[in-house]
Amino acid sequence: LSGMVMTENIKRIFDVVNDITEGKINEEEFTGTLEWMENLLKQAEGALLTQPTIHPESFTEPEEIEQAKLERDLVEETKSLLADGLKQAQSGLDEIKKYLADKKKEHLVRGFKQFWEGCQQIYQVQKIGETATEKIRKEQETGVPAGREEVSPRAMTETFEPSKDCLLYTSPSP
């Protein structure tokens, strides 16, 4: 888990996992925190489902159509990455909840690892979006199109080094 981002809300889940095993919180507090995080994940999923789709058929020039197809594919792949991250984070929370049934710590360890990995993927998608937004802003300011290289979001995440914050979380923890 080293080299990855730890935000306040990821840390909140980390803390609740530790606190339940140490008897610092009761099951109601534990469940309440997990439900809070599940609601954040559901909100993000809802936002994902309402994202517009690029329609290449609405363009007339062949060059515009081809560019729209490339951009549509990039957006769809990015949405897929985000959906995968949300699903993995939710699977982690589901695993964590199994602790309540049998008090086996491996549910907490395995579940938090899944949750963490899902959140890192979500964070990576956020960084891709920030990079794209910055590129668009520069194009608008200068009036000069930046290079329109074909870049795969999945390829971008393979070498990604997160340093800030995750889409679902407010600020990094020290």
GROMACS .gro file of C-alpha atoms in nm:
model
  174
    1LEU     CA    1   0.000   0.000   0.000
    2SER     CA    2   0.302   0.229   0.007
    3GLY     CA    3   0.328   0.509  -0.248
    4MET     CA    4  -0.049   0.548  -0.274
    5VAL     CA    5  -0.275   0.826  -0.152
    6MET     CA    6  -0.441   0.813   0.191
    7THR     CA    7  -0.727   1.060   0.211
    8GLU     CA    8  -0.930   1.159   0.515
    9ASN     CA    9  -1.220   0.938   0.413
   10ILE     CA   10  -1.004   0.634   0.330
   11LYS     CA   11  -0.838   0.688   0.668
   12ARG     CA   12  -1.184   0.702   0.826
   13ILE     CA   13  -1.255   0.350   0.697
   14PHE     CA   14  -0.907   0.237   0.803
   15ASP     CA   15  -0.967   0.376   1.153
   16VAL     CA   16  -1.311   0.220   1.191
   17VAL     CA   17  -1.167  -0.119   1.087
   18ASN     CA   18  -0.902  -0.089   1.357
   19ASP     CA   19  -1.138   0.057   1.615
   20ILE     CA   20  -1.390  -0.229   1.589
   21THR     CA   21  -1.120  -0.488   1.654
   22GLU     CA   22  -0.987  -0.291   1.951
   23GLY     CA   23  -1.333  -0.243   2.100
   24LYS     CA   24  -1.314   0.137   2.068
   25ILE     CA   25  -1.644   0.153   1.879
   26ASN     CA   26  -1.958  -0.056   1.878
   27GLU     CA   27  -2.115  -0.239   1.585
   28GLU     CA   28  -2.364   0.042   1.526
   29GLU     CA   29  -2.085   0.300   1.480
   30PHE     CA   30  -1.895   0.055   1.259
   31THR     CA   31  -2.199  -0.011   1.039
   32GLY     CA   32  -2.288   0.359   1.027
   33THR     CA   33  -1.948   0.453   0.892
   34LEU     CA   34  -1.958   0.178   0.629
   35GLU     CA   35  -2.307   0.288   0.521
   36TRP     CA   36  -2.185   0.649   0.495
   37MET     CA   37  -1.908   0.536   0.258
   38GLU     CA   38  -2.150   0.320   0.059
   39ASN     CA   39  -2.365   0.629   0.008
   40LEU     CA   40  -2.064   0.820  -0.128
   41LEU     CA   41  -1.996   0.536  -0.370
   42LYS     CA   42  -2.362   0.531  -0.480
   43GLN     CA   43  -2.355   0.908  -0.538
   44ALA     CA   44  -2.044   0.872  -0.754
   45GLU     CA   45  -2.206   0.587  -0.945
   46GLY     CA   46  -2.517   0.798  -1.003
   47ALA     CA   47  -2.305   1.083  -1.135
   48LEU     CA   48  -2.127   0.838  -1.364
   49LEU     CA   49  -2.455   0.713  -1.509
   50THR     CA   50  -2.566   1.067  -1.594
   51GLN     CA   51  -2.251   1.158  -1.788
   52PRO     CA   52  -2.326   1.255  -2.147
   53THR     CA   53  -2.210   1.044  -2.438
   54ILE     CA   54  -2.037   1.183  -2.745
   55HIS     CA   55  -2.232   1.111  -3.064
   56PRO     CA   56  -2.002   1.107  -3.371
   57GLU     CA   57  -2.306   1.083  -3.601
   58SER     CA   58  -2.398   1.440  -3.505
   59PHE     CA   59  -2.094   1.569  -3.699
   60THR     CA   60  -2.077   1.614  -4.075
   61GLU     CA   61  -1.707   1.650  -4.160
   62PRO     CA   62  -1.510   1.321  -4.180
   63GLU     CA   63  -1.230   1.466  -3.965
   64GLU     CA   64  -1.478   1.577  -3.698
   65ILE     CA   65  -1.650   1.239  -3.706
   66GLU     CA   66  -1.320   1.055  -3.659
   67GLN     CA   67  -1.214   1.289  -3.375
   68ALA     CA   68  -1.553   1.246  -3.207
   69LYS     CA   69  -1.517   0.867  -3.228
   70LEU     CA   70  -1.173   0.884  -3.063
   71GLU     CA   71  -1.302   1.112  -2.789
   72ARG     CA   72  -1.613   0.898  -2.736
   73ASP     CA   73  -1.395   0.586  -2.699
   74LEU     CA   74  -1.166   0.765  -2.454
   75VAL     CA   75  -1.461   0.885  -2.245
   76GLU     CA   76  -1.623   0.541  -2.246
   77GLU     CA   77  -1.299   0.371  -2.140
   78THR     CA   78  -1.252   0.626  -1.863
   79LYS     CA   79  -1.610   0.569  -1.743
   80SER     CA   80  -1.540   0.195  -1.745
   81LEU     CA   81  -1.229   0.246  -1.529
   82LEU     CA   82  -1.431   0.453  -1.283
   83ALA     CA   83  -1.709   0.194  -1.271
   84ASP     CA   84  -1.450  -0.078  -1.204
   85GLY     CA   85  -1.300   0.127  -0.919
   86LEU     CA   86  -1.641   0.191  -0.765
   87LYS     CA   87  -1.729  -0.178  -0.789
   88GLN     CA   88  -1.401  -0.284  -0.629
   89ALA     CA   89  -1.438  -0.032  -0.346
   90GLN     CA   90  -1.793  -0.157  -0.279
   91SER     CA   91  -1.674  -0.519  -0.284
   92GLY     CA   92  -1.419  -0.425  -0.022
   93LEU     CA   93  -1.686  -0.274   0.201
   94ASP     CA   94  -1.899  -0.586   0.154
   95GLU     CA   95  -1.605  -0.800   0.267
   96ILE     CA   96  -1.540  -0.575   0.567
   97LYS     CA   97  -1.904  -0.617   0.677
   98LYS     CA   98  -1.858  -0.995   0.695
   99TYR     CA   99  -1.652  -0.933   1.010
  100LEU     CA  100  -1.973  -0.871   1.203
  101ALA     CA  101  -2.094  -1.226   1.137
  102ASP     CA  102  -1.788  -1.422   1.252
  103LYS     CA  103  -1.537  -1.168   1.395
  104LYS     CA  104  -1.261  -1.299   1.165
  105LYS     CA  105  -1.004  -1.025   1.108
  106GLU     CA  106  -0.917  -1.158   0.762
  107HIS     CA  107  -1.245  -1.004   0.641
  108LEU     CA  108  -1.122  -0.665   0.758
  109VAL     CA  109  -0.776  -0.706   0.605
  110ARG     CA  110  -0.895  -0.844   0.272
  111GLY     CA  111  -1.186  -0.601   0.255
  112PHE     CA  112  -0.979  -0.293   0.330
  113LYS     CA  113  -0.722  -0.395   0.069
  114GLN     CA  114  -0.999  -0.426  -0.195
  115PHE     CA  115  -1.152  -0.097  -0.085
  116TRP     CA  116  -0.812   0.076  -0.098
  117GLU     CA  117  -0.736  -0.055  -0.447
  118GLY     CA  118  -1.077   0.056  -0.574
  119CYS     CA  119  -1.025   0.404  -0.433
  120GLN     CA  120  -0.682   0.427  -0.594
  121GLN     CA  121  -0.839   0.344  -0.931
  122ILE     CA  122  -1.106   0.611  -0.873
  123TYR     CA  123  -0.830   0.858  -0.790
  124GLN     CA  124  -0.646   0.772  -1.111
  125VAL     CA  125  -0.959   0.845  -1.314
  126GLN     CA  126  -0.992   1.178  -1.137
  127LYS     CA  127  -0.636   1.266  -1.233
  128ILE     CA  128  -0.703   1.171  -1.596
  129GLY     CA  129  -1.004   1.404  -1.589
  130GLU     CA  130  -0.802   1.687  -1.436
  131THR     CA  131  -0.534   1.646  -1.704
  132ALA     CA  132  -0.796   1.656  -1.980
  133THR     CA  133  -0.965   1.961  -1.827
  134GLU     CA  134  -0.632   2.143  -1.807
  135LYS     CA  135  -0.558   2.058  -2.171
  136ILE     CA  136  -0.897   2.195  -2.278
  137ARG     CA  137  -0.845   2.509  -2.071
  138LYS     CA  138  -0.506   2.573  -2.236
  139GLU     CA  139  -0.657   2.519  -2.581
  140GLN     CA  140  -0.932   2.769  -2.504
  141GLU     CA  141  -0.687   3.028  -2.365
  142THR     CA  142  -0.439   3.006  -2.651
  143GLY     CA  143  -0.671   2.915  -2.935
  144VAL     CA  144  -0.413   2.655  -3.037
  145PRO     CA  145  -0.522   2.291  -3.020
  146ALA     CA  146  -0.296   2.073  -2.813
  147GLY     CA  147  -0.181   1.748  -2.972
  148ARG     CA  148  -0.465   1.501  -3.006
  149GLU     CA  149  -0.269   1.190  -2.929
  150GLU     CA  150  -0.452   0.867  -2.882
  151VAL     CA  151  -0.408   0.785  -2.515
  152SER     CA  152  -0.563   0.490  -2.338
  153PRO     CA  153  -0.684   0.564  -1.982
  154ARG     CA  154  -0.586   0.210  -1.882
  155ALA     CA  155  -0.233   0.268  -2.013
  156MET     CA  156  -0.217   0.598  -1.822
  157THR     CA  157  -0.300   0.426  -1.494
  158GLU     CA  158  -0.025   0.167  -1.533
  159THR     CA  159   0.246   0.425  -1.462
  160PHE     CA  160   0.037   0.662  -1.253
  161GLU     CA  161   0.184   0.801  -0.931
  162PRO     CA  162  -0.096   0.948  -0.718
  163SER     CA  163  -0.003   1.239  -0.498
  164LYS     CA  164  -0.319   1.426  -0.410
  165ASP     CA  165  -0.676   1.323  -0.351
  166CYS     CA  166  -0.944   1.076  -0.453
  167LEU     CA  167  -1.266   1.172  -0.633
  168LEU     CA  168  -1.478   1.073  -0.337
  169TYR     CA  169  -1.267   1.229  -0.067
  170THR     CA  170  -1.202   1.580   0.049
  171SER     CA  171  -0.833   1.611   0.132
  172PRO     CA  172  -0.526   1.398   0.193
  173SER     CA  173  -0.438   1.299   0.545
  174PRO     CA  174  -0.082   1.359   0.665
   0.00000   0.00000   0.00000
